[in-house]
PDB file of C-alpha atoms in Angstrom:
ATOM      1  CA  UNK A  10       0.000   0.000   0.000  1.00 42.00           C
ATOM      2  CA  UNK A  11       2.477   2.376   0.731  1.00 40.00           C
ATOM      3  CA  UNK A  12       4.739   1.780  -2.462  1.00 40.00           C
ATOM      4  CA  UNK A  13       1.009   2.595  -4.053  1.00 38.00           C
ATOM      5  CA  UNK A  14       0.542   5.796  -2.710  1.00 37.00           C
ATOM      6  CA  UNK A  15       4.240   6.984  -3.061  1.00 37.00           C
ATOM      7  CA  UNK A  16       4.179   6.236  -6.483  1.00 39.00           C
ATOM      8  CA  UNK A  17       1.204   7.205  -7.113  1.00 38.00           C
ATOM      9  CA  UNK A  18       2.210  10.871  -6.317  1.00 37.00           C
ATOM     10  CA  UNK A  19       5.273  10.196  -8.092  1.00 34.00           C
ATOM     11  CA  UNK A  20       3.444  10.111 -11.242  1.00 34.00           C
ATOM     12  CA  UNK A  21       1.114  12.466 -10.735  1.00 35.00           C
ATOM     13  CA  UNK A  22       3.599  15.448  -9.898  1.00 37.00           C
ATOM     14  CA  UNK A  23       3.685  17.645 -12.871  1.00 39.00           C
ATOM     15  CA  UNK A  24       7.290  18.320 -12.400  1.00 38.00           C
ATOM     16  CA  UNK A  25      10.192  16.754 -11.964  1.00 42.00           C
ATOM     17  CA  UNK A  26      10.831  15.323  -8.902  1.00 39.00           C
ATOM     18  CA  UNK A  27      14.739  15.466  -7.207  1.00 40.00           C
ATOM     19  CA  UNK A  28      16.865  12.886  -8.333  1.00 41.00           C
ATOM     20  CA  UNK A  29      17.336  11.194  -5.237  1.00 39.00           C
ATOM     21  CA  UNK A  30      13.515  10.624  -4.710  1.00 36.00           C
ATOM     22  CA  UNK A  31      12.631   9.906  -8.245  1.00 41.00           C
ATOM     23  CA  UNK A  32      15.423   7.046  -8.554  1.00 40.00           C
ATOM     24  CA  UNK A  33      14.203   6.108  -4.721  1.00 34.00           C
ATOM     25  CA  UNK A  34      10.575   5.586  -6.127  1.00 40.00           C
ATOM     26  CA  UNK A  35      11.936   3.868  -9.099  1.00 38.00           C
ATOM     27  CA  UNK A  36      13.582   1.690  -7.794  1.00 36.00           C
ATOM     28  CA  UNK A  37      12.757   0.681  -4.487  1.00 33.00           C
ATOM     29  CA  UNK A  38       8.770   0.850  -4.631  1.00 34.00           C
ATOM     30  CA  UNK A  39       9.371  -1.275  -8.764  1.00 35.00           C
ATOM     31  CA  UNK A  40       6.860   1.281 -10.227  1.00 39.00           C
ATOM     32  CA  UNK A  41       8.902   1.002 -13.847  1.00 46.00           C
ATOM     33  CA  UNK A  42       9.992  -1.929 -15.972  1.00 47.00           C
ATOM     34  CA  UNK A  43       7.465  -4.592 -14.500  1.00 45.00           C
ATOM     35  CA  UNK A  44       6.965  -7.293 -16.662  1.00 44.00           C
ATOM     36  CA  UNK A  45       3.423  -8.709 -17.456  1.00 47.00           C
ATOM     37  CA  UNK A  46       5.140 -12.037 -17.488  1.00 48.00           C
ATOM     38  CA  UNK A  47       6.332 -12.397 -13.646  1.00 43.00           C
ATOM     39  CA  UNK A  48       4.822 -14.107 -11.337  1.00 43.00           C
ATOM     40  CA  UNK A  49       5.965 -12.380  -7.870  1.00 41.00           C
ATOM     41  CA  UNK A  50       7.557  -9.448  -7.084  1.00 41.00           C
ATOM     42  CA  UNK A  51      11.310  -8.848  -7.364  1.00 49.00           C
ATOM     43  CA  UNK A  52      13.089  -6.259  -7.307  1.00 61.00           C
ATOM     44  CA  UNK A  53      12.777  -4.739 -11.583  1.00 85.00           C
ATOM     45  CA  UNK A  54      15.398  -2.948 -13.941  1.00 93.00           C
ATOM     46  CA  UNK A  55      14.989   0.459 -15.097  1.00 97.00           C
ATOM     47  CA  UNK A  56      14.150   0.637 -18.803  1.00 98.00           C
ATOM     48  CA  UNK A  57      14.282   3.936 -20.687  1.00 98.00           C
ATOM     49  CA  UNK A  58      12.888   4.468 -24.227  1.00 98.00           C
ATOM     50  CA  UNK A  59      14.835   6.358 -27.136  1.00 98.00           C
ATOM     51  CA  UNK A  60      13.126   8.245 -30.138  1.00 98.00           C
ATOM     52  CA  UNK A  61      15.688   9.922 -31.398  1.00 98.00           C
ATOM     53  CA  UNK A  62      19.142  10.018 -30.676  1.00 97.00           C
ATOM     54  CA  UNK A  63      19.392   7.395 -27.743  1.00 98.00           C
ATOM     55  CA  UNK A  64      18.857   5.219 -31.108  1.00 98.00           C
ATOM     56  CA  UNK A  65      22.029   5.305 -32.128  1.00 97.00           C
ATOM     57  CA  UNK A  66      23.913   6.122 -29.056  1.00 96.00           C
ATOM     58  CA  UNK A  67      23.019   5.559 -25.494  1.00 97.00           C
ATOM     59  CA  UNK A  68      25.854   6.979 -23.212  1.00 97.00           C
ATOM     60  CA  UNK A  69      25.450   4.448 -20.247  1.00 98.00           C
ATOM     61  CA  UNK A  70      25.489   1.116 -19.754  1.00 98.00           C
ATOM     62  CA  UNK A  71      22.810  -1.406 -20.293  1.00 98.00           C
ATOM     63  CA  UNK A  72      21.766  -4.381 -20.195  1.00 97.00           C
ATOM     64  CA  UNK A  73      19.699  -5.766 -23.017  1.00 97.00           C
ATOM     65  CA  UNK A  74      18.562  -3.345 -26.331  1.00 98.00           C
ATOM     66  CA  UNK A  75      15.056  -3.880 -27.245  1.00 98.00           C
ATOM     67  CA  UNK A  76      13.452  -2.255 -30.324  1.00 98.00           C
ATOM     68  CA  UNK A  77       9.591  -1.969 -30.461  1.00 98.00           C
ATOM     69  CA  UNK A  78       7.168   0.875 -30.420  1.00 98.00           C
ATOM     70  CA  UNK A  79       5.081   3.320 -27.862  1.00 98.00           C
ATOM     71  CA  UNK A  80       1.407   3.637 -28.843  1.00 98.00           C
ATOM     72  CA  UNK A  81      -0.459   7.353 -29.612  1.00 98.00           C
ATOM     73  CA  UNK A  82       2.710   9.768 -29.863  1.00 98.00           C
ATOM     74  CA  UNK A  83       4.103  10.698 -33.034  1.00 98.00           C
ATOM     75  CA  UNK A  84       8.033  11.820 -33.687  1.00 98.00           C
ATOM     76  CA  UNK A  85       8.067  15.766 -34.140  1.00 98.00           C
ATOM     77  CA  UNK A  86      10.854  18.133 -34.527  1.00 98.00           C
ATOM     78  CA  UNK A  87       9.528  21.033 -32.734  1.00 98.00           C
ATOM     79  CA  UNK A  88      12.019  20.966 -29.745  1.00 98.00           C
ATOM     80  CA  UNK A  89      14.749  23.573 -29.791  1.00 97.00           C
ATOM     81  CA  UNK A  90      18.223  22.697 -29.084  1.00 97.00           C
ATOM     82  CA  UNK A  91      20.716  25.340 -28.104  1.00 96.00           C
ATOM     83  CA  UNK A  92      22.998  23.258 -26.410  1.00 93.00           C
ATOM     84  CA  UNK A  93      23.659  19.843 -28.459  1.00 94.00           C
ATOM     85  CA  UNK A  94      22.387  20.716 -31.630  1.00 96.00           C
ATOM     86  CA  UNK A  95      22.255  24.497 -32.162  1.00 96.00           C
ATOM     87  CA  UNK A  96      22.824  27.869 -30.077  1.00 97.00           C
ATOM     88  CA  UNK A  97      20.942  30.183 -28.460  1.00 95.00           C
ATOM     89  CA  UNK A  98      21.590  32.431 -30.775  1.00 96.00           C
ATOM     90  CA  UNK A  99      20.722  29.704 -33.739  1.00 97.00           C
ATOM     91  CA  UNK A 100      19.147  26.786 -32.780  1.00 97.00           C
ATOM     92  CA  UNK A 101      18.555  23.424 -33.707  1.00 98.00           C
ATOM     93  CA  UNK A 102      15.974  21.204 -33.780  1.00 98.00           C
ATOM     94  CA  UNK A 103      15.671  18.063 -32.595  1.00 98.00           C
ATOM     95  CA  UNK A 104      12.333  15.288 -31.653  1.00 98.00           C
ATOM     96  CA  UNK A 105       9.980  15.308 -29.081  1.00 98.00           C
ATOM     97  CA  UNK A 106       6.675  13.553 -28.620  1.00 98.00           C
ATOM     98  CA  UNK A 107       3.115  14.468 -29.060  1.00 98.00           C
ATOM     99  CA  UNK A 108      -0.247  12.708 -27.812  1.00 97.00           C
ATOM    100  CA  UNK A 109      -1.367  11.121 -31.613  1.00 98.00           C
ATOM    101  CA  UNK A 110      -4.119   8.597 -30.376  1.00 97.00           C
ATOM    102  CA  UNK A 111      -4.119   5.581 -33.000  1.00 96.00           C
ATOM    103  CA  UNK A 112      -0.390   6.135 -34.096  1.00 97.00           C
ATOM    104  CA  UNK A 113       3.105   4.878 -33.038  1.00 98.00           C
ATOM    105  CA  UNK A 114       6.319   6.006 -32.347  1.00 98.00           C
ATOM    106  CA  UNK A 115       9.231   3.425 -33.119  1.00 98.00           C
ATOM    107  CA  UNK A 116      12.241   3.153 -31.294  1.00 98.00           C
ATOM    108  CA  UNK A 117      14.789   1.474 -28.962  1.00 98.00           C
ATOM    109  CA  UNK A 118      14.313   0.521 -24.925  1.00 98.00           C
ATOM    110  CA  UNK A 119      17.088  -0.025 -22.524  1.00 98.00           C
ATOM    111  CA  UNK A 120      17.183  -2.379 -20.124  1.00 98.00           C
ATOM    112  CA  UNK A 121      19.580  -1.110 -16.809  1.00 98.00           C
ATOM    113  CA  UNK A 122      19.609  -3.924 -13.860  1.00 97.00           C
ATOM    114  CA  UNK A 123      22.436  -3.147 -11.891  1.00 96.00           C
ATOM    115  CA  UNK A 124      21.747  -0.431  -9.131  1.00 95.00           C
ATOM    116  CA  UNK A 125      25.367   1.410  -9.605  1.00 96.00           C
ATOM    117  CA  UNK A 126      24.335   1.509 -13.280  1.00 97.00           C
ATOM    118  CA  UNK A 127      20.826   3.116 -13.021  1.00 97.00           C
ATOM    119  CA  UNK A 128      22.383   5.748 -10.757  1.00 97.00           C
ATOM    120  CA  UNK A 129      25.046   6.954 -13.729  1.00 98.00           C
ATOM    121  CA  UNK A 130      22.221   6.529 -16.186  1.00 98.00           C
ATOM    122  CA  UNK A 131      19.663   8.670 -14.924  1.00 97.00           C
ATOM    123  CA  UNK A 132      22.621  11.261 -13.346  1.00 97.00           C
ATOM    124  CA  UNK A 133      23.574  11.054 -16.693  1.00 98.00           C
ATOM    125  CA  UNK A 134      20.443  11.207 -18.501  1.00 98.00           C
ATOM    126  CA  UNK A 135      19.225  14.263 -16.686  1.00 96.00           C
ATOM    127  CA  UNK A 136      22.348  16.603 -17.779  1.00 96.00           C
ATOM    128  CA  UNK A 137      21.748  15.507 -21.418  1.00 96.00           C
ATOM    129  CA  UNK A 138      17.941  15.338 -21.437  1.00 96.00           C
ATOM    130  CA  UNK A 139      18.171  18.493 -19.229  1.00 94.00           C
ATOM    131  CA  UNK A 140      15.707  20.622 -21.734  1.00 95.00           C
ATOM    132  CA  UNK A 141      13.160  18.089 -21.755  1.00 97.00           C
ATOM    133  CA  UNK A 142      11.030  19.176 -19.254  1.00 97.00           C
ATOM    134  CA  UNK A 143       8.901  16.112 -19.245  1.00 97.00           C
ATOM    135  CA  UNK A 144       9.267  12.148 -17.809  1.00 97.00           C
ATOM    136  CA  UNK A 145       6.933  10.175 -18.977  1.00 97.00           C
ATOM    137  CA  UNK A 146       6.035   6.015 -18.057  1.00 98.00           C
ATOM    138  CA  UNK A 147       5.008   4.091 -20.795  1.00 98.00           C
ATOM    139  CA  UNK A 148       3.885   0.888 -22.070  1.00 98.00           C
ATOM    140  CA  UNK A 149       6.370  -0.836 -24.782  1.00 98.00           C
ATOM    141  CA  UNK A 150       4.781  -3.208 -27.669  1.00 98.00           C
ATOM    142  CA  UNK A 151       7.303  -5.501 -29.654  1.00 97.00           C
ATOM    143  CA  UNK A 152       4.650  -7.314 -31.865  1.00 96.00           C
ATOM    144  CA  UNK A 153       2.582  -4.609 -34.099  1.00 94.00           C
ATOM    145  CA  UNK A 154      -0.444  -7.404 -33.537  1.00 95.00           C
ATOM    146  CA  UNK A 155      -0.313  -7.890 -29.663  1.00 95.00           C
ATOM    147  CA  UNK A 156      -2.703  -6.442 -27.068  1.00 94.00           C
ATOM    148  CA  UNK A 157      -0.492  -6.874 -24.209  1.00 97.00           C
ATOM    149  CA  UNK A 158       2.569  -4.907 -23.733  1.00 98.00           C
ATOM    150  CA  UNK A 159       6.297  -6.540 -23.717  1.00 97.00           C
ATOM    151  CA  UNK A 160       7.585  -4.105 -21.004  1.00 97.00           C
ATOM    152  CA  UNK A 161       5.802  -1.836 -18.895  1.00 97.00           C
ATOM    153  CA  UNK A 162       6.412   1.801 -17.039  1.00 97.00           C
ATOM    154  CA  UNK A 163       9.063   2.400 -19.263  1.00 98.00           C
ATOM    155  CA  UNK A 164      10.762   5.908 -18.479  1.00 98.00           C
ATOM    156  CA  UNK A 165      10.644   8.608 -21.342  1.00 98.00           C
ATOM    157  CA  UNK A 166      11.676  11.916 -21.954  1.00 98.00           C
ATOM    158  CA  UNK A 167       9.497  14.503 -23.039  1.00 98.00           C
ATOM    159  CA  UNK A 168       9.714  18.170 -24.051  1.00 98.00           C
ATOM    160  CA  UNK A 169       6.682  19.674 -23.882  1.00 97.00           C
ATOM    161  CA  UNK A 170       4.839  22.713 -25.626  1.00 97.00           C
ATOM    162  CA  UNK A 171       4.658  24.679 -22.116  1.00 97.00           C
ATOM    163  CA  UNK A 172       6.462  27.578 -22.780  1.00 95.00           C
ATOM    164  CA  UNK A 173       6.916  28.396 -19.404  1.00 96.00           C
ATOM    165  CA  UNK A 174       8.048  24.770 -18.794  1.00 96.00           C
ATOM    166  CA  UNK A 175      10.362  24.537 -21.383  1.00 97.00           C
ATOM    167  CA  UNK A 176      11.445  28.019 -23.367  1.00 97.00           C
ATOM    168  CA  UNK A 177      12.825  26.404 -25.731  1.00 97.00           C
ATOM    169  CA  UNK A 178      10.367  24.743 -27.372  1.00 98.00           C
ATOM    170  CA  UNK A 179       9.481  25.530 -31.351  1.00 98.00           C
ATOM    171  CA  UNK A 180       6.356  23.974 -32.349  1.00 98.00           C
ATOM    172  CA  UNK A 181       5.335  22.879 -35.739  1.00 98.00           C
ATOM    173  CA  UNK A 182       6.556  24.711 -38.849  1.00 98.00           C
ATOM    174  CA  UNK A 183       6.450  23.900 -42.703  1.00 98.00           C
ATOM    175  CA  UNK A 184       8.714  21.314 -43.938  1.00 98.00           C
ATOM    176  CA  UNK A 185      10.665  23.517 -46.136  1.00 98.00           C
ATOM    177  CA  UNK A 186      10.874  26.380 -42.913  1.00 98.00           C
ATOM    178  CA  UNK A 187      12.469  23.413 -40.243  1.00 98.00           C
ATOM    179  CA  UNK A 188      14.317  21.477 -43.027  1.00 98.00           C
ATOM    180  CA  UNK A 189      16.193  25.204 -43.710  1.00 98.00           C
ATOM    181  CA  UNK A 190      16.787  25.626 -39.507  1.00 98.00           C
ATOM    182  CA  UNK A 191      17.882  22.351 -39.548  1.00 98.00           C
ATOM    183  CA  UNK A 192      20.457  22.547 -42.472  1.00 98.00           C
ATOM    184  CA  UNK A 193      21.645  25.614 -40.699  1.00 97.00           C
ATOM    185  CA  UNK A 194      22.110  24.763 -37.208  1.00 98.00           C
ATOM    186  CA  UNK A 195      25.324  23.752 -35.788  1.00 97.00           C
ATOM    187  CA  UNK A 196      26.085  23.069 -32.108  1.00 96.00           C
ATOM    188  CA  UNK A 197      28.545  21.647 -29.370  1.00 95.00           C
ATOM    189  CA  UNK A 198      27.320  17.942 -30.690  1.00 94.00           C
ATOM    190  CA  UNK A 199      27.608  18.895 -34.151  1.00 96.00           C
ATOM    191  CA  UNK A 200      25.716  20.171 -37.107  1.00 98.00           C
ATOM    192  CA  UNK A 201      21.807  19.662 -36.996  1.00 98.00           C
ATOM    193  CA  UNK A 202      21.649  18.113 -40.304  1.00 98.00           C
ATOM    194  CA  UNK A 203      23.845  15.300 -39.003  1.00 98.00           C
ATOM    195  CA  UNK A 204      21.493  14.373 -36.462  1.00 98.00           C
ATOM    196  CA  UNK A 205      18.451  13.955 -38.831  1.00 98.00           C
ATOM    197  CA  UNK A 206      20.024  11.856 -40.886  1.00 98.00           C
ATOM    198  CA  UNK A 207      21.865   9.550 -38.179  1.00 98.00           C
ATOM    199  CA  UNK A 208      18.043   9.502 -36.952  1.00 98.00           C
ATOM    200  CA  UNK A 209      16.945   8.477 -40.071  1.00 98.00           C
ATOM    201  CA  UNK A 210      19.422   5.748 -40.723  1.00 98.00           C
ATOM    202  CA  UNK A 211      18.971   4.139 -37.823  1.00 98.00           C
ATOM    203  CA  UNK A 212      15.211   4.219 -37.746  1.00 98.00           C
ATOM    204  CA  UNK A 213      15.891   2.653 -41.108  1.00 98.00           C
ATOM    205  CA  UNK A 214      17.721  -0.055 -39.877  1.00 97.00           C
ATOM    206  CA  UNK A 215      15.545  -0.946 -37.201  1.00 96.00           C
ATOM    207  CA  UNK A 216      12.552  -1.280 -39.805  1.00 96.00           C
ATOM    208  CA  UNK A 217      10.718   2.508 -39.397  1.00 97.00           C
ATOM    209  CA  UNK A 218       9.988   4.243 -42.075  1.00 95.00           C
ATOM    210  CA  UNK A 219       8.789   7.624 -40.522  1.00 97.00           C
ATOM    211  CA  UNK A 220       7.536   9.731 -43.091  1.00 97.00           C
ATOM    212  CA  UNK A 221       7.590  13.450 -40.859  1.00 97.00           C
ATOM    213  CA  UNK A 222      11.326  12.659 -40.586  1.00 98.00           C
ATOM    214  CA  UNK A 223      12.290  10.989 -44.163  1.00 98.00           C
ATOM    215  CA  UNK A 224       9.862  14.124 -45.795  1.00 98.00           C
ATOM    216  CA  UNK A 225      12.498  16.796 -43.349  1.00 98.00           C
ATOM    217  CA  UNK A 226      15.386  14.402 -44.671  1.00 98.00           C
ATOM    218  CA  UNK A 227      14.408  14.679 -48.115  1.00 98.00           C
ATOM    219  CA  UNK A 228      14.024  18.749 -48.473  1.00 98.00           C
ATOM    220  CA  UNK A 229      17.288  18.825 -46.390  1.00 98.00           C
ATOM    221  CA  UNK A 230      19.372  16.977 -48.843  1.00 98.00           C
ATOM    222  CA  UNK A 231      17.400  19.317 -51.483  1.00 97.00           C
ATOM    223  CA  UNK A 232      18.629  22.262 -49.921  1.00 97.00           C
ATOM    224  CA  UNK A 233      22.318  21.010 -49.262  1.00 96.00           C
ATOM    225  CA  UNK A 234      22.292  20.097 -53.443  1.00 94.00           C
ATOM    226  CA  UNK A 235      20.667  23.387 -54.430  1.00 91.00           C
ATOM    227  CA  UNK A 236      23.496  24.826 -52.552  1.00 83.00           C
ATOM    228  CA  UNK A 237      26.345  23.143 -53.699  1.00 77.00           C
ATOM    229  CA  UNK A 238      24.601  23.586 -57.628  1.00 71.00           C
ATOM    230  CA  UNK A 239      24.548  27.323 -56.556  1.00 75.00           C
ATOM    231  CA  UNK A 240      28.499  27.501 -55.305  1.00 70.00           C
ATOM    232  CA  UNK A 241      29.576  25.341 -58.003  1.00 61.00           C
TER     233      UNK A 241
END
């Protein structure tokens, strides 16, 4: 009962909670990564889904790798970076998530068992996630015909529209208007083109053909040859 209520208000909180108490809650009171399959409790791993560049490149250690999907959230570039993928000056763009009831959003869970290793994760996590406002628990399909989810309360990262939440949020734009911003920006992690098409490859590889990001990646490359048409 009283793992119930604490998590309860864990999830409820509509900000984020200290490190110390969220990983507390996570861990000790097993609110995330329960498997439908188990039969008693035990003491769960941490599992954290990726959408965009966790992909490709997680940053902590891990357990097992499992790609499936999220149900009703779509992929969106209307998150500002200004410190990975842009400035403040210039920035970037990079993915978020927004409520889409009937679709799915493909990507890449992490499994994290060991306690030492969900403690650099998440104190990890939260410096590079650190403009994502949002933390999200959600349930993680494998098979696009199953009812029942492989994984649940599976820990995401959201940035939200809430402008006083999270400044640097963008919102939707044309195509041709991010593909441009995105072709332009250039941050600390590199140039902003580089991450949409790293996203797109491996979404690619893992099966996911997402059409908002392949129709950004096509104008970009568009651009790019226009441009080197125009300097040639």
């Amino acid at each position: 009962m009283l793992s119930s209520f604490i998590c309860s208000l864990f999830f409820l909180t509509p900000f984020r909670l200290p490190f110390s108490l969220s990983q507390y809650c996570l861990t000790k009171f097993l609110c995330c990564g329960s498997s439908r399959n188990s039969n008693h409790i035990i003491k769960m791993a941490m599992w954290v889904f990726g959408y965009g560049s966790l992909i490709w490149k997680a940053g902590f250690n891990y357990d097992d790798r499992l790609v499936g999907f999220i149900k009703d959230y779509r992929r969106v570039f209307y998150q500002g970076s200004t410190d990975h993928r842009g400035t403040p000056e210039y920035p970037g763009r990079t993915v978020t998530l927004e409520p889409a009831p009937g679709e799915v959003c493909w990507g890449a869970a992490y499994k994290i068992s060991k306690e030492e290793d969900k403690e650099a994760a998440i104190t990890y996590l939260e410096v590079r996630e650190k403009q994502y406002d949002k933390k999200a628990y959600v349930d993680l399909f494998t098979d696009p015909l199953a009812t029942t989810p492989a994984i649940s309360g599976v820990m995401v990262y959201i940035a939200s529209p809430d402008k006083k939440l999270n400044p640097n949020y963008l919102g939707p734009a044309s195509i041709e208007d991010i593909a441009k911003q995105i072709v332009r920006a250039e941050g600390p992690s590199g140039p902003n083109r580089e991450y949409l098409f790293q996203l797109e490859k491996a979404l690619l590889q893992i099966g996911c053909k997402d059409k908002h990001l392949m129709d950004l990646a096509n104008e970009a490359r568009r651009i790019l040859s226009e441009s080197e048409h125009t300097a040639s």
